[in-house]
Structures are given as C-alpha cells and as structure tokens.
PDB file of C-alpha atoms in Angstrom:
ATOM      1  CA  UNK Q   1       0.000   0.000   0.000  1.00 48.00           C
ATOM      2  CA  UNK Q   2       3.005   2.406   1.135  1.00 45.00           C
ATOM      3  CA  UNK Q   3       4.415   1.639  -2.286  1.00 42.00           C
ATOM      4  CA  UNK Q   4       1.131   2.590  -3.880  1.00 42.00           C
ATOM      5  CA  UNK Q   5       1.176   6.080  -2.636  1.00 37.00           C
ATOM      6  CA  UNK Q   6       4.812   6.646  -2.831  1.00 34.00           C
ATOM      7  CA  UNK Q   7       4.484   5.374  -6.500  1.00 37.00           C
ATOM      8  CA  UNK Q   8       1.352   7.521  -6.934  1.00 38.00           C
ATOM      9  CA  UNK Q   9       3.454  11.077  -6.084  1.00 42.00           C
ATOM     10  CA  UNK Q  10       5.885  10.455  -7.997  1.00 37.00           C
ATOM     11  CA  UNK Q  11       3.815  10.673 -11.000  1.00 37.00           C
ATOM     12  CA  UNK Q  12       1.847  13.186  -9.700  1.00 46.00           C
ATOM     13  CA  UNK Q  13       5.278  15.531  -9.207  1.00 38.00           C
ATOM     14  CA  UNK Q  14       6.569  14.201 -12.990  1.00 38.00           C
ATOM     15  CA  UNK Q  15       3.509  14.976 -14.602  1.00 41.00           C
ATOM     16  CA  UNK Q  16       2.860  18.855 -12.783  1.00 42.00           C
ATOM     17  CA  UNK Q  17       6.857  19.306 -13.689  1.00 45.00           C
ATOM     18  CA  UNK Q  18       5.894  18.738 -17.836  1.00 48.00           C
ATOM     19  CA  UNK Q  19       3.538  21.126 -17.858  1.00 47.00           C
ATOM     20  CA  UNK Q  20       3.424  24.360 -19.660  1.00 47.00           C
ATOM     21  CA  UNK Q  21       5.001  27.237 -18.169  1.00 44.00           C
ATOM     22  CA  UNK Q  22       6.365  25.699 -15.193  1.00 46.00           C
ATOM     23  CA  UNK Q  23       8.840  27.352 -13.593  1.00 46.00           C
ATOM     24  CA  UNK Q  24       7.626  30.365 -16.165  1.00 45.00           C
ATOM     25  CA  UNK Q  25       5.419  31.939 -13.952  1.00 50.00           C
ATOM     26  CA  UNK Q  26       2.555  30.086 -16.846  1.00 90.00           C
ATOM     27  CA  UNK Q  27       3.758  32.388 -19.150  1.00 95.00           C
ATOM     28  CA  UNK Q  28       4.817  29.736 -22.520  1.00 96.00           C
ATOM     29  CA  UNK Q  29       7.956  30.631 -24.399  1.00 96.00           C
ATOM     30  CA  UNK Q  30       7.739  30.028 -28.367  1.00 96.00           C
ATOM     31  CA  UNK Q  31       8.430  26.223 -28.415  1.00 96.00           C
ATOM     32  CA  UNK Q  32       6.022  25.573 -26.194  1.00 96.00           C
ATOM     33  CA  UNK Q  33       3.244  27.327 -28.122  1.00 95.00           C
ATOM     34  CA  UNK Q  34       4.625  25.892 -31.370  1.00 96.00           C
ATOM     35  CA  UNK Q  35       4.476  22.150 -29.990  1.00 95.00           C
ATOM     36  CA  UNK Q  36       1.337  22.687 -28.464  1.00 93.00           C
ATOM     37  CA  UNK Q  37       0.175  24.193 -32.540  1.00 95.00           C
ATOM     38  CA  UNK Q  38       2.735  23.869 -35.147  1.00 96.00           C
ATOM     39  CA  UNK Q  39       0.724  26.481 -36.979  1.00 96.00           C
ATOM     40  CA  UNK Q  40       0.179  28.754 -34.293  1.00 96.00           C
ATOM     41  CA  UNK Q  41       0.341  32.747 -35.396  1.00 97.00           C
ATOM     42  CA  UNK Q  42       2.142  34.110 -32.573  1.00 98.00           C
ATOM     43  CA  UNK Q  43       4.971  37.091 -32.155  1.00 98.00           C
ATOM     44  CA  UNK Q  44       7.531  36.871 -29.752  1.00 97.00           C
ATOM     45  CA  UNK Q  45       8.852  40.031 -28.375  1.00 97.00           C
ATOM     46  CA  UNK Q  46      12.479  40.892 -27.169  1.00 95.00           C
ATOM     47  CA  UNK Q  47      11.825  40.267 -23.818  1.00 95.00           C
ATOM     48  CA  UNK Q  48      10.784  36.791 -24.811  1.00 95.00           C
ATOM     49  CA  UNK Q  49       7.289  37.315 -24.346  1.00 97.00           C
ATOM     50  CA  UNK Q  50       4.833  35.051 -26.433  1.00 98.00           C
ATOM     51  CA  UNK Q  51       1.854  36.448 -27.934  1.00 98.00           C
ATOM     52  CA  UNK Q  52      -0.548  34.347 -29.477  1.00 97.00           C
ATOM     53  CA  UNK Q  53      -3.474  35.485 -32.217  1.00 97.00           C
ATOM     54  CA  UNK Q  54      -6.874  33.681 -32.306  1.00 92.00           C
ATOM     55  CA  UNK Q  55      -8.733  33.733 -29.238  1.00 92.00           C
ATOM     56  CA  UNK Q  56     -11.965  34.642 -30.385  1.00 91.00           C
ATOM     57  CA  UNK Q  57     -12.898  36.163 -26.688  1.00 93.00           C
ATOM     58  CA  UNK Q  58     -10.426  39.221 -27.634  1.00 93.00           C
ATOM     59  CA  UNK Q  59     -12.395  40.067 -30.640  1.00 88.00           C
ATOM     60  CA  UNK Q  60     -15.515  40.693 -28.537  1.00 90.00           C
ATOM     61  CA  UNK Q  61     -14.010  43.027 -26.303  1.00 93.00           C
ATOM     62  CA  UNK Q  62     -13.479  46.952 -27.270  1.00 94.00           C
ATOM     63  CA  UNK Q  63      -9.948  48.105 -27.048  1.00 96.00           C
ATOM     64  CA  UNK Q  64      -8.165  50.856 -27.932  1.00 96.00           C
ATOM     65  CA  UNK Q  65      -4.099  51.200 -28.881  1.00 96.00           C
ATOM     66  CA  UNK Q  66      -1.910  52.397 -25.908  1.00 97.00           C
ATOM     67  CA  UNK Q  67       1.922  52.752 -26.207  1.00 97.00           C
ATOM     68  CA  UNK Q  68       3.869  51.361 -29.061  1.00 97.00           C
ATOM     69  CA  UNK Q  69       5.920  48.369 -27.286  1.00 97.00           C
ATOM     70  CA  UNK Q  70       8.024  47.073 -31.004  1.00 97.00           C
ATOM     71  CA  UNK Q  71       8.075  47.207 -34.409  1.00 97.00           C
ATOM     72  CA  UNK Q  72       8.369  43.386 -36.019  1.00 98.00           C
ATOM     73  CA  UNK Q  73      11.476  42.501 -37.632  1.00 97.00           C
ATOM     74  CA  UNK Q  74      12.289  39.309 -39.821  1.00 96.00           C
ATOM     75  CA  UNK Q  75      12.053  36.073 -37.609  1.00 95.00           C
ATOM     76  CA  UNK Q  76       9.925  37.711 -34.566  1.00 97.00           C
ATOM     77  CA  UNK Q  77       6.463  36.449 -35.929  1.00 97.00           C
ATOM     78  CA  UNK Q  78       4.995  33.519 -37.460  1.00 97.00           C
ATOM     79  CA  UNK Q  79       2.305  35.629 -39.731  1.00 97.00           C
ATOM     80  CA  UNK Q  80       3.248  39.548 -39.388  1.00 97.00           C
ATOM     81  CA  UNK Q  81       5.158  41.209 -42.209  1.00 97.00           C
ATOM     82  CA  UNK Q  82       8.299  43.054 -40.739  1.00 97.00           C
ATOM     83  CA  UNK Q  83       7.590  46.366 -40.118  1.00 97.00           C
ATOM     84  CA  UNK Q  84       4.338  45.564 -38.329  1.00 98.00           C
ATOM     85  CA  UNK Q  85       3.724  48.122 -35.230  1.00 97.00           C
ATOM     86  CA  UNK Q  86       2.666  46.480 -32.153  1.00 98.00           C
ATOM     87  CA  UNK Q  87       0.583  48.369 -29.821  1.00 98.00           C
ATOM     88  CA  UNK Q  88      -0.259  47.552 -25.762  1.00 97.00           C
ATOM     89  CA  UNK Q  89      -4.044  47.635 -25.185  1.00 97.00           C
ATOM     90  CA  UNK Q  90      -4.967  50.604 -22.972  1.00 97.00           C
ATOM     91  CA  UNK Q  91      -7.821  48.462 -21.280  1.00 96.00           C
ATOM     92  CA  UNK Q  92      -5.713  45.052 -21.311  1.00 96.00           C
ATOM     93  CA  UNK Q  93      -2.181  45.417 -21.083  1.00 94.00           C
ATOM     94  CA  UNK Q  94      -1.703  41.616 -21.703  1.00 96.00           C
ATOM     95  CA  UNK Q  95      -3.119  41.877 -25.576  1.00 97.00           C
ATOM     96  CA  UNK Q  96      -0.993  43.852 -28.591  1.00 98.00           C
ATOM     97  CA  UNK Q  97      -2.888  45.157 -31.143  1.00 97.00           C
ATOM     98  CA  UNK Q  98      -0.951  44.474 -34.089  1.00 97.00           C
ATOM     99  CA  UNK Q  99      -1.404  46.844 -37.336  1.00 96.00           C
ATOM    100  CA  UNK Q 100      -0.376  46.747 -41.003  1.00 96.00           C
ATOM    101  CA  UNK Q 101      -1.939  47.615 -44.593  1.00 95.00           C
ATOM    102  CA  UNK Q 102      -5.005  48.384 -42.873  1.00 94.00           C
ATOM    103  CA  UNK Q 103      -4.721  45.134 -41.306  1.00 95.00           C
ATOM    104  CA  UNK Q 104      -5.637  44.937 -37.666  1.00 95.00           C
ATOM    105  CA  UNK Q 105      -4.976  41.791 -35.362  1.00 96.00           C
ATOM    106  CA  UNK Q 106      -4.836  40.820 -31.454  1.00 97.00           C
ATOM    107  CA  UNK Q 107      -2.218  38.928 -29.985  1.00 98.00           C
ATOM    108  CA  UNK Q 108      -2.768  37.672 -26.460  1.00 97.00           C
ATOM    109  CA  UNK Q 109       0.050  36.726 -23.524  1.00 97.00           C
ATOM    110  CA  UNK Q 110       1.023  33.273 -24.222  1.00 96.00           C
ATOM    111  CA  UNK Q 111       0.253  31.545 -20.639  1.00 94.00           C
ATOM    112  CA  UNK Q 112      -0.347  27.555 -19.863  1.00 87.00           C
ATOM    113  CA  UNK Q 113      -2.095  26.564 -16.553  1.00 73.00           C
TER     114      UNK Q 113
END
C-alpha cells in the first residue's frame, strides 16, 4: 500500500513538472506554443514574451491602442510582415494590437495553466 502512494506522487510531481510554463510563472515561451500548434500565429517580443493570435474572446471586447511596445522585424512572428507596429491595449495590457496595410490583429500573452 506504502508503495502505492509513494508510487502515486511520484507521477503526480513528474507529470505537474511537464507542464506548460512551469517554472515560467505560466507564461509559454515560443516552443512551447509551437508544440502545443505547429501552426500557431504568434509574435515573440524581445523580452521573450509570447503572444498568441486567435482567441476569439479578444475580438468581442473593445480596445483601444496604448503605447507602441516594437516594431516586427524578420524572424519575430509567425504571420506579421516586418515592419508591423505592435501596440499595448490601454484596457488590457496583456493583448498587442498588431497593425499593417489596414490590417488589424490581437495577440494575447502566451500563458499555460
């Protein structure tokens, strides 16, 4: 029975140390978004913050542009042209608002449980 438990924890403490973001804070760096979606349209920004597009929850919400926080060179995002300004959100400083020919997108902080 002893063995049972003992056995029992140890998965327990292997499986919470695999998760996403452990250690992180739950904040996911860009591997772990990309094996979680291989086609995942994300930006990464210098500080190594992850931001991932598609949520549909952030199109609902109204937000307007804040401070400019980058402009996107070659290699920092999956989808965004270099050259693409990246806004904070004034009302949710964990979403960008990302802008180019006329295009308008929103990225979200990258975060596992």
């Amino acid at each position: 029975m002893k063995r049972i438990l003992v056995s029992g924890m140890v998965v327990i403490v292997l499986l919470s140390a695999c998760s996403p973001g452990t250690g992180e804070g739950g904040l996911l760096d860009r591997r772990q978004v990309l094996s979680m979606n291989p086609d995942a349209d994300f930006v990464e920004l210098e500080n190594g913050n992850v931001y991932t597009h598609g949520a549909e929850w952030i199109s609902e919400k109204h937000l307007t542009k804040g401070e400019e926080v980058a402009i996107v060179e070659k290699g920092m995002a999956s989808d965004l042209p270099p050259g693409t300004i990246l806004y904070e959100s004034k009302e949710i400083p964990a979403i960008l608002i990302a802008e180019y020919d006329g295009i308008t997108k929103r990225y979200h902080l990258a975060m596992g449980e």
